[in-house]
Short mmCIF file of C-alpha atoms in Angstrom, two decimals:
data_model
loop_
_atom_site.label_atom_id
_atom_site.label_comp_id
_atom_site.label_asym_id
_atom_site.label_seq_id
_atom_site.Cartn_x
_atom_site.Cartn_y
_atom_site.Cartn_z
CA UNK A 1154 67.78 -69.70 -45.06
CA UNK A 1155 65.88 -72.20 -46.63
CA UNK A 1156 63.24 -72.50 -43.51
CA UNK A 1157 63.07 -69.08 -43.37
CA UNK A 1158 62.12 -68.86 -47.36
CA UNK A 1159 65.03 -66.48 -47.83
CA UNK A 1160 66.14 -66.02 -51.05
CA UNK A 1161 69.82 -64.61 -50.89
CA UNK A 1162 72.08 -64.59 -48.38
CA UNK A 1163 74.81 -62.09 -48.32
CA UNK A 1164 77.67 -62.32 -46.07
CA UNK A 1165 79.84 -58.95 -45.52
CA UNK A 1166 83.56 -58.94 -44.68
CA UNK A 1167 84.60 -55.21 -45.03
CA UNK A 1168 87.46 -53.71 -42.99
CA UNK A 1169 89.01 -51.11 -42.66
CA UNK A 1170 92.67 -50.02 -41.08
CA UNK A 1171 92.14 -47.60 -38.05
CA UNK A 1172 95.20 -46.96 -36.81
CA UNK A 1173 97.50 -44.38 -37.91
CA UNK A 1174 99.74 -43.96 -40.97
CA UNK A 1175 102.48 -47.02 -40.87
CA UNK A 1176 100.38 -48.63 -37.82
CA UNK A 1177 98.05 -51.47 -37.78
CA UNK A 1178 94.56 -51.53 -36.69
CA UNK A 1179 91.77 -53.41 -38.60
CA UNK A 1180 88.32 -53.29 -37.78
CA UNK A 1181 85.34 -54.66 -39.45
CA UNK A 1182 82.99 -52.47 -40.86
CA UNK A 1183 80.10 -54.82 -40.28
CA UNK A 1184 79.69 -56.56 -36.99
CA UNK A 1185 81.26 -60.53 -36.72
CA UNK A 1186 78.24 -61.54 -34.91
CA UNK A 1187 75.09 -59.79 -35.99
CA UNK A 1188 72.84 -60.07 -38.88
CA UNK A 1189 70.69 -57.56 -41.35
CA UNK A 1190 67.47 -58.85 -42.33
CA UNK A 1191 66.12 -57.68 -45.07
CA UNK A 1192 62.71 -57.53 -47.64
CA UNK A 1193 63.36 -56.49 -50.82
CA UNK A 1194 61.59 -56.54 -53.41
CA UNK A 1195 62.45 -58.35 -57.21
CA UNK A 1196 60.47 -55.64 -59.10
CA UNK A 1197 61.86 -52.35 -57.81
CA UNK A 1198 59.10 -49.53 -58.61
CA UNK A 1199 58.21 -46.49 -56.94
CA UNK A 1200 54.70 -47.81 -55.55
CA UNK A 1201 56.48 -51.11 -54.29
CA UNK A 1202 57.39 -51.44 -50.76
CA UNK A 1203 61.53 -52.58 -49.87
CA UNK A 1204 63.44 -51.94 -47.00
CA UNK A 1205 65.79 -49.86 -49.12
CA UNK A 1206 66.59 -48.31 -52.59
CA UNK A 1207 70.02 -47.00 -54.10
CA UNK A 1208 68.70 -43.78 -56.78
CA UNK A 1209 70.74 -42.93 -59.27
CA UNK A 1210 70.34 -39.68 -61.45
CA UNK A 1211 71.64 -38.37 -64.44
CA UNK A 1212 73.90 -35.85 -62.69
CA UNK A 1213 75.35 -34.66 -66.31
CA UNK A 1214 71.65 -34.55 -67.65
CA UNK A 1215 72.82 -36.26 -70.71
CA UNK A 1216 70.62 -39.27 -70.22
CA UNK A 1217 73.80 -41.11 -69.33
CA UNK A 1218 74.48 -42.44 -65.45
CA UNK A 1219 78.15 -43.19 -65.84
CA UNK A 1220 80.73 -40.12 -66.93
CA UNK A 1221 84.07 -41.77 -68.10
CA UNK A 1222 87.31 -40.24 -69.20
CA UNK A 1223 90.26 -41.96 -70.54
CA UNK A 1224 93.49 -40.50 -70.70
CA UNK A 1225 97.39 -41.69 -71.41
CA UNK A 1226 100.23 -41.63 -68.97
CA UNK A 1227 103.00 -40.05 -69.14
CA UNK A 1228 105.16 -40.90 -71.99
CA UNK A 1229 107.70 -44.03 -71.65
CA UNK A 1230 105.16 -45.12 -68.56
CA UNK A 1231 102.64 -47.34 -71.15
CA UNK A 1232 100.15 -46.43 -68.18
CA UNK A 1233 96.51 -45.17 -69.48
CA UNK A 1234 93.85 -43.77 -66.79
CA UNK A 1235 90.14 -44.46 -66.75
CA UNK A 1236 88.08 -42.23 -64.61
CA UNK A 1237 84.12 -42.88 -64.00
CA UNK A 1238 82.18 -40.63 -62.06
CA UNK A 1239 78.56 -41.78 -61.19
CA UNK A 1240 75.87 -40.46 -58.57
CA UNK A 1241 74.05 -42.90 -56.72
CA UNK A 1242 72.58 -42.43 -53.16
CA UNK A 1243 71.43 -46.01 -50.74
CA UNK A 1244 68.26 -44.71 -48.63
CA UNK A 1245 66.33 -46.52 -46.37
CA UNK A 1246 62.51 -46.49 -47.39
CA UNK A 1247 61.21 -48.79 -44.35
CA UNK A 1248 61.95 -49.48 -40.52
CA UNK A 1249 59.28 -52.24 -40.47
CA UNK A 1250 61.28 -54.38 -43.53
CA UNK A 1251 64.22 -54.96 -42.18
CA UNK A 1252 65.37 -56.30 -38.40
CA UNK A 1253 69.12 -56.11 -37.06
CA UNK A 1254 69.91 -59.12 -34.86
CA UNK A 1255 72.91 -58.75 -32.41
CA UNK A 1256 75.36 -61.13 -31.46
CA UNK A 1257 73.11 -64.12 -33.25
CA UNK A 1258 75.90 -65.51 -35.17
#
């Protein structure tokens, strides 16, 4: 990373069970040998160019981005539920930011 002046480094280990209920089958959501490459910039802006964004919008039009309700459990439980509902979209902006190498690691 440091050759390649890159600032951040980010390594992914999602999964995710495929098989059926009761049955085992994990599978990585991200590749075990490939890498994303990415430009981004520090000073998100509309005018500025990144290889992605992630909007968010006011989807209660409150000026707020986060809704959150709290509410008690049933009685004798001592259980309390937080809920937060928030509206957020990841779009890529640019093709020519960002490279996807394959099998590389």
């Amino acid at each position: 990373a440091a050759i390649l002046q890159i600032d951040q480094v980010k390594v992914l280990e999602s999964t995710y069970n495929a098989g059926g209920i009761g049955k085992e089958d994990m599978q990585f959501v991200c590749a075990t040998d490939g890498a994303l490459l990415c430009y981004a910039t520090d000073n998100p802006a509309i005018d500025e160019p990144s290889a992605g964004y992630i909007f968010t919008w006011d989807m209660l039009g409150n000026g707020q981005y986060v809704a959150l309700d709290q509410y008690d459990g049933e009685n004798g439980t001592h259980s309390e539920f937080v809920e937060g509902l928030m509206s957020t979209d990841m779009k890529k902006t640019s093709d020519d930011l960002a490279i996807y190498f394959d099998q590389c690691v």
